[in-house]
PDB file of C-alpha atoms in Angstrom:
ATOM      1  CA  ASN U 251      -0.076  -0.103  -0.056  1.00  0.00           C
ATOM      2  CA  ASN U 252       3.104   2.235  -0.549  1.00  0.00           C
ATOM      3  CA  GLY U 253       3.037   2.574   3.311  1.00  0.00           C
ATOM      4  CA  SER U 254       6.331   3.082   5.544  1.00  0.00           C
ATOM      5  CA  LEU U 255       7.757   0.535   8.099  1.00  0.00           C
ATOM      6  CA  SER U 256       9.444   1.381  11.407  1.00  0.00           C
ATOM      7  CA  ARG U 257      11.096  -1.582  13.069  1.00  0.00           C
ATOM      8  CA  PHE U 258      11.847  -2.224  16.859  1.00  0.00           C
ATOM      9  CA  GLY U 259      14.510  -4.937  17.928  1.00  0.00           C
ATOM     10  CA  ASP U 260      16.013  -5.703  21.054  1.00  0.00           C
ATOM     11  CA  GLY U 261      18.370  -2.671  20.853  1.00  0.00           C
ATOM     12  CA  GLU U 262      15.295  -0.125  20.246  1.00  0.00           C
ATOM     13  CA  MET U 263      13.323  -1.778  23.297  1.00  0.00           C
ATOM     14  CA  LYS U 264      16.228  -1.425  25.434  1.00  0.00           C
ATOM     15  CA  LEU U 265      16.574   2.243  24.551  1.00  0.00           C
ATOM     16  CA  LEU U 266      12.796   2.581  25.057  1.00  0.00           C
ATOM     17  CA  THR U 267      13.479   1.978  28.698  1.00  0.00           C
ATOM     18  CA  GLU U 268      16.392   4.210  28.664  1.00  0.00           C
ATOM     19  CA  ASP U 269      19.422   1.422  28.844  1.00  0.00           C
ATOM     20  CA  GLY U 270      21.988   1.900  26.198  1.00  0.00           C
ATOM     21  CA  VAL U 271      23.584  -0.552  23.612  1.00  0.00           C
ATOM     22  CA  TYR U 272      26.891  -0.921  22.439  1.00  0.00           C
ATOM     23  CA  PHE U 273      25.780   0.931  18.951  1.00  0.00           C
ATOM     24  CA  GLN U 274      24.025   3.479  20.658  1.00  0.00           C
ATOM     25  CA  LYS U 275      24.277   5.376  23.796  1.00  0.00           C
ATOM     26  CA  ALA U 276      21.169   6.158  25.956  1.00  0.00           C
ATOM     27  CA  ASP U 277      19.541   9.419  24.914  1.00  0.00           C
ATOM     28  CA  LYS U 278      16.647  10.952  26.723  1.00  0.00           C
ATOM     29  CA  LYS U 279      15.514  12.527  23.418  1.00  0.00           C
ATOM     30  CA  LEU U 280      15.815   8.998  21.460  1.00  0.00           C
ATOM     31  CA  THR U 281      13.919   7.412  24.240  1.00  0.00           C
ATOM     32  CA  TYR U 282      11.146   9.908  24.117  1.00  0.00           C
ATOM     33  CA  GLU U 283      10.976   9.580  20.143  1.00  0.00           C
ATOM     34  CA  LEU U 284      11.020   5.829  20.330  1.00  0.00           C
ATOM     35  CA  ARG U 285       8.135   6.075  22.967  1.00  0.00           C
ATOM     36  CA  ARG U 286       6.144   8.234  20.762  1.00  0.00           C
ATOM     37  CA  ILE U 287       6.378   6.098  17.504  1.00  0.00           C
ATOM     38  CA  CYS U 288       5.126   3.003  19.899  1.00  0.00           C
ATOM     39  CA  SER U 289       2.389   5.019  21.630  1.00  0.00           C
ATOM     40  CA  GLU U 290       1.017   7.540  18.844  1.00  0.00           C
ATOM     41  CA  LYS U 291      -0.332   7.577  15.575  1.00  0.00           C
ATOM     42  CA  HIS U 292       2.001   8.022  12.900  1.00  0.00           C
ATOM     43  CA  ASN U 293       2.073   7.453   9.110  1.00  0.00           C
ATOM     44  CA  THR U 294       4.020   4.105   9.514  1.00  0.00           C
ATOM     45  CA  LEU U 295       3.481   0.456  10.530  1.00  0.00           C
ATOM     46  CA  VAL U 296       5.318  -0.103  13.684  1.00  0.00           C
ATOM     47  CA  CYS U 297       6.823  -3.607  13.707  1.00  0.00           C
ATOM     48  CA  MET U 298       7.867  -5.313  16.874  1.00  0.00           C
ATOM     49  CA  PRO U 299       9.607  -8.702  17.448  1.00  0.00           C
ATOM     50  CA  HIS U 300       7.317 -11.343  18.238  1.00  0.00           C
ATOM     51  CA  CYS U 301       7.347 -13.350  21.602  1.00  0.00           C
ATOM     52  CA  ALA U 302       9.443 -16.469  20.100  1.00  0.00           C
ATOM     53  CA  ILE U 303       9.464 -18.175  23.194  1.00  0.00           C
ATOM     54  CA  GLU U 304      11.035 -21.185  21.682  1.00  0.00           C
ATOM     55  CA  ASP U 305      14.149 -18.976  21.270  1.00  0.00           C
ATOM     56  CA  GLY U 306      16.136 -18.834  24.466  1.00  0.00           C
ATOM     57  CA  PHE U 307      17.259 -15.247  23.428  1.00  0.00           C
ATOM     58  CA  TRP U 308      13.872 -13.586  23.135  1.00  0.00           C
ATOM     59  CA  HIS U 309      12.498 -15.699  25.774  1.00  0.00           C
ATOM     60  CA  LYS U 310      15.013 -14.077  28.285  1.00  0.00           C
ATOM     61  CA  PHE U 311      14.587 -10.818  26.586  1.00  0.00           C
ATOM     62  CA  TRP U 312      10.660 -10.255  26.834  1.00  0.00           C
ATOM     63  CA  VAL U 313      10.915 -11.820  30.484  1.00  0.00           C
ATOM     64  CA  LYS U 314      13.379  -9.105  31.466  1.00  0.00           C
ATOM     65  CA  TYR U 315      11.720  -6.102  29.416  1.00  0.00           C
ATOM     66  CA  TRP U 316       8.089  -6.606  28.776  1.00  0.00           C
ATOM     67  CA  PHE U 317       7.294  -5.100  32.313  1.00  0.00           C
ATOM     68  CA  ARG U 318       9.524  -2.168  31.772  1.00  0.00           C
ATOM     69  CA  CYS U 319       8.217  -1.363  28.059  1.00  0.00           C
ATOM     70  CA  LYS U 320       4.433  -2.554  28.045  1.00  0.00           C
ATOM     71  CA  PHE U 321       3.257   0.787  29.037  1.00  0.00           C
ATOM     72  CA  PHE U 322       4.659   2.652  25.856  1.00  0.00           C
ATOM     73  CA  ILE U 323       3.277  -0.141  23.587  1.00  0.00           C
ATOM     74  CA  ASP U 324      -0.442   1.225  22.307  1.00  0.00           C
ATOM     75  CA  GLN U 325      -0.938   0.913  18.474  1.00  0.00           C
ATOM     76  CA  PRO U 326      -4.261  -0.960  16.929  1.00  0.00           C
ATOM     77  CA  VAL U 327      -1.772  -2.906  14.691  1.00  0.00           C
ATOM     78  CA  TYR U 328       1.680  -3.988  14.781  1.00  0.00           C
ATOM     79  CA  GLY U 329       4.025  -5.556  11.954  1.00  0.00           C
ATOM     80  CA  ASP U 330       6.407  -8.343  12.657  1.00  0.00           C
ATOM     81  CA  SER U 331      10.140  -7.095  13.012  1.00  0.00           C
ATOM     82  CA  PHE U 332      11.240 -10.437  11.898  1.00  0.00           C
ATOM     83  CA  VAL U 333       9.860  -9.527   8.158  1.00  0.00           C
ATOM     84  CA  SER U 334      13.555  -8.330   7.450  1.00  0.00           C
ATOM     85  CA  ARG U 335      15.460 -10.941   9.536  1.00  0.00           C
ATOM     86  CA  PRO U 336      16.222 -14.663   8.729  1.00  0.00           C
ATOM     87  CA  GLU U 337      13.217 -15.814  10.347  1.00  0.00           C
ATOM     88  CA  GLY U 338      11.187 -14.103   7.860  1.00  0.00           C
ATOM     89  CA  PHE U 339      12.978 -15.731   5.190  1.00  0.00           C
ATOM     90  CA  TYR U 340      12.812 -19.247   6.859  1.00  0.00           C
ATOM     91  CA  GLN U 341       8.993 -19.085   6.990  1.00  0.00           C
ATOM     92  CA  PHE U 342       8.079 -17.401   3.788  1.00  0.00           C
ATOM     93  CA  GLY U 343      11.128 -18.131   1.654  1.00  0.00           C
ATOM     94  CA  ASP U 344      11.112 -16.635  -2.187  1.00  0.00           C
ATOM     95  CA  GLU U 345       7.350 -15.139  -1.403  1.00  0.00           C
ATOM     96  CA  LEU U 346       8.818 -12.796   0.755  1.00  0.00           C
ATOM     97  CA  VAL U 347      11.950 -12.037  -1.374  1.00  0.00           C
ATOM     98  CA  ASN U 348       9.439 -11.233  -4.150  1.00  0.00           C
ATOM     99  CA  ALA U 349       7.293  -9.069  -2.016  1.00  0.00           C
ATOM    100  CA  TRP U 350      10.518  -7.041  -0.925  1.00  0.00           C
ATOM    101  CA  MET U 351      11.659  -6.764  -4.320  1.00  0.00           C
ATOM    102  CA  ASP U 352       8.309  -5.687  -5.863  1.00  0.00           C
ATOM    103  CA  ILE U 353       8.308  -2.463  -3.539  1.00  0.00           C
ATOM    104  CA  TRP U 354      11.176  -0.732  -5.160  1.00  0.00           C
ATOM    105  CA  LYS U 355      11.014  -2.411  -8.654  1.00  0.00           C
ATOM    106  CA  ASP U 356      12.084   0.529 -10.964  1.00  0.00           C
ATOM    107  CA  LYS U 357      12.041   2.811  -8.455  1.00  0.00           C
ATOM    108  CA  ASN U 358      14.221   5.784  -7.546  1.00  0.00           C
ATOM    109  CA  VAL U 359      15.648   4.885  -4.189  1.00  0.00           C
ATOM    110  CA  CYS U 360      18.000   6.461  -1.476  1.00  0.00           C
ATOM    111  CA  ILE U 361      19.401   4.122   0.973  1.00  0.00           C
ATOM    112  CA  VAL U 362      20.550   5.365   4.283  1.00  0.00           C
ATOM    113  CA  THR U 363      23.022   3.205   5.981  1.00  0.00           C
ATOM    114  CA  GLY U 364      26.099   3.068   8.032  1.00  0.00           C
ATOM    115  CA  ASP U 365      29.462   3.255   6.481  1.00  0.00           C
ATOM    116  CA  LYS U 366      30.140  -0.329   7.644  1.00  0.00           C
ATOM    117  CA  SER U 367      26.649  -1.647   7.661  1.00  0.00           C
ATOM    118  CA  ARG U 368      25.985  -5.351   7.004  1.00  0.00           C
ATOM    119  CA  LEU U 369      23.541  -3.896   4.407  1.00  0.00           C
ATOM    120  CA  ASP U 370      24.926  -4.862   1.006  1.00  0.00           C
ATOM    121  CA  CYS U 371      23.831  -1.888  -1.551  1.00  0.00           C
ATOM    122  CA  GLU U 372      24.921  -3.950  -4.464  1.00  0.00           C
ATOM    123  CA  HIS U 373      22.828  -7.217  -3.329  1.00  0.00           C
ATOM    124  CA  PHE U 374      20.888  -9.168  -5.535  1.00  0.00           C
ATOM    125  CA  MET U 375      17.676  -8.017  -3.721  1.00  0.00           C
ATOM    126  CA  LEU U 376      18.451  -4.308  -4.632  1.00  0.00           C
ATOM    127  CA  SER U 377      19.138  -5.087  -8.169  1.00  0.00           C
ATOM    128  CA  ASN U 378      16.053  -3.975  -9.651  1.00  0.00           C
ATOM    129  CA  ILE U 379      15.937  -0.404  -8.510  1.00  0.00           C
ATOM    130  CA  LYS U 380      16.308   2.087 -11.216  1.00  0.00           C
ATOM    131  CA  ASN U 381      18.332   4.696  -9.555  1.00  0.00           C
ATOM    132  CA  LYS U 382      20.063   4.421  -6.448  1.00  0.00           C
ATOM    133  CA  GLU U 383      21.861   6.818  -4.107  1.00  0.00           C
ATOM    134  CA  ILE U 384      23.439   6.492  -0.760  1.00  0.00           C
ATOM    135  CA  ILE U 385      23.510   8.431   2.393  1.00  0.00           C
ATOM    136  CA  HIS U 386      26.039   7.053   4.670  1.00  0.00           C
ATOM    137  CA  THR U 387      25.572   7.471   8.497  1.00  0.00           C
ATOM    138  CA  LYS U 388      28.008   6.748  11.399  1.00  0.00           C
ATOM    139  CA  ASN U 389      28.346   3.302  12.466  1.00  0.00           C
ATOM    140  CA  THR U 390      27.710   4.101  16.267  1.00  0.00           C
ATOM    141  CA  ASN U 391      25.753   6.856  17.925  1.00  0.00           C
ATOM    142  CA  SER U 392      24.123   7.620  14.553  1.00  0.00           C
ATOM    143  CA  TYR U 393      21.228   9.196  16.394  1.00  0.00           C
ATOM    144  CA  ASP U 394      23.438  12.105  17.264  1.00  0.00           C
ATOM    145  CA  ASP U 395      22.909  13.209  13.501  1.00  0.00           C
ATOM    146  CA  ILE U 396      19.133  12.557  13.455  1.00  0.00           C
ATOM    147  CA  ASP U 397      18.184  16.316  12.623  1.00  0.00           C
ATOM    148  CA  LEU U 398      21.035  16.626   9.963  1.00  0.00           C
ATOM    149  CA  LEU U 399      19.827  12.936   8.339  1.00  0.00           C
ATOM    150  CA  THR U 400      16.127  13.764   8.402  1.00  0.00           C
ATOM    151  CA  GLU U 401      16.994  17.454   6.770  1.00  0.00           C
ATOM    152  CA  GLN U 402      19.007  15.488   3.940  1.00  0.00           C
ATOM    153  CA  CYS U 403      16.462  13.260   3.181  1.00  0.00           C
ATOM    154  CA  LEU U 404      13.596  15.622   2.895  1.00  0.00           C
ATOM    155  CA  GLU U 405      15.620  17.970   0.366  1.00  0.00           C
ATOM    156  CA  LYS U 406      15.490  14.912  -1.967  1.00  0.00           C
ATOM    157  CA  GLU U 407      12.718  15.573  -4.113  1.00  0.00           C
ATOM    158  CA  ASP U 408      13.156  12.657  -6.864  1.00  0.00           C
ATOM    159  CA  VAL U 409      13.108   9.797  -4.415  1.00  0.00           C
ATOM    160  CA  ASP U 410      10.270   7.377  -4.585  1.00  0.00           C
ATOM    161  CA  VAL U 411      11.284   5.219  -1.260  1.00  0.00           C
ATOM    162  CA  PHE U 412      13.758   5.454   1.314  1.00  0.00           C
ATOM    163  CA  LEU U 413      15.582   2.045   2.590  1.00  0.00           C
ATOM    164  CA  ILE U 414      17.080   2.764   6.129  1.00  0.00           C
ATOM    165  CA  ALA U 415      19.533   0.640   7.970  1.00  0.00           C
ATOM    166  CA  SER U 416      20.775   2.490  10.828  1.00  0.00           C
ATOM    167  CA  GLY U 417      19.767   1.021  13.835  1.00  0.00           C
ATOM    168  CA  PRO U 418      17.600   2.814  16.144  1.00  0.00           C
ATOM    169  CA  ALA U 419      17.876   6.184  14.440  1.00  0.00           C
ATOM    170  CA  GLY U 420      16.611   4.403  11.316  1.00  0.00           C
ATOM    171  CA  THR U 421      13.459   3.609  13.469  1.00  0.00           C
ATOM    172  CA  VAL U 422      13.207   7.201  14.119  1.00  0.00           C
ATOM    173  CA  LEU U 423      14.247   8.329  10.677  1.00  0.00           C
ATOM    174  CA  SER U 424      11.655   6.166   8.952  1.00  0.00           C
ATOM    175  CA  ALA U 425       8.835   7.540  11.152  1.00  0.00           C
ATOM    176  CA  ARG U 426       9.790  11.030  10.823  1.00  0.00           C
ATOM    177  CA  LEU U 427      10.060  10.530   6.938  1.00  0.00           C
ATOM    178  CA  ALA U 428       6.578   8.997   6.947  1.00  0.00           C
ATOM    179  CA  ASP U 429       5.242  11.953   8.939  1.00  0.00           C
ATOM    180  CA  ASN U 430       6.428  14.034   5.803  1.00  0.00           C
ATOM    181  CA  ASN U 431       4.651  11.928   3.612  1.00  0.00           C
ATOM    182  CA  ARG U 432       7.648  10.140   2.280  1.00  0.00           C
ATOM    183  CA  MET U 433       7.682   6.492   1.873  1.00  0.00           C
ATOM    184  CA  ALA U 434      10.498   5.018   4.176  1.00  0.00           C
ATOM    185  CA  LEU U 435      11.411   1.234   4.924  1.00  0.00           C
ATOM    186  CA  ASP U 436      13.522   0.602   8.017  1.00  0.00           C
ATOM    187  CA  ILE U 437      14.893  -2.635   6.418  1.00  0.00           C
ATOM    188  CA  GLY U 438      17.610  -3.050   8.818  1.00  0.00           C
ATOM    189  CA  HIS U 439      20.274  -6.006   7.657  1.00  0.00           C
ATOM    190  CA  LEU U 440      17.900  -7.487   5.074  1.00  0.00           C
ATOM    191  CA  THR U 441      20.528  -8.329   2.740  1.00  0.00           C
ATOM    192  CA  ASN U 442      22.322  -9.893   5.451  1.00  0.00           C
ATOM    193  CA  SER U 443      19.159 -11.941   6.507  1.00  0.00           C
ATOM    194  CA  TYR U 444      18.777 -13.209   2.981  1.00  0.00           C
ATOM    195  CA  ASP U 445      22.414 -14.333   2.893  1.00  0.00           C
ATOM    196  CA  VAL U 446      22.070 -16.348   6.345  1.00  0.00           C
ATOM    197  CA  VAL U 447      19.032 -18.230   4.466  1.00  0.00           C
ATOM    198  CA  TYR U 448      20.223 -18.544   1.159  1.00  0.00           C
ATOM    199  CA  GLU U 449      23.950 -18.648   1.026  1.00  0.00           C
TER     200      GLU U 449
END
């Protein structure tokens, strides 16, 4: 539906509760923005990691963090963050690959990603893009530059869709762009997740 996507993973959930992570220090403004994305109406589909109790990591994570973050989670509908993770490809295979690729087929795309990100901008999944430009962010603490990143993106008038892989800053940036009527997909390490399953 040409909508936008803002994903929360374990890092974003920790930052939501004012805990820092190794690639993004705790920041009260970031915490506030993440809480707003979870609890207010935006032009983006907010995605959360599902419970996945069969997975030891997620079981322990939710036992620890659910009671700290549940107060900020208030959307009528959520997407699943695993749509861009190996779990999604294991479950849906080529159907998911084709669904992703259909979104940016023959479109002008701007990729926003870390300089040393696991997102491969030359990957097969991105091979059907019409025109591609890249904005590089810092690999750690990229939220420090969120206002500049937002401004750089909004200045681009010929971009059909933004593909973002920049951790918690990407979650915020996708929501900000969506609120400015720009299509923005927080895809994270989508190409790396593809490789984990297919390669």
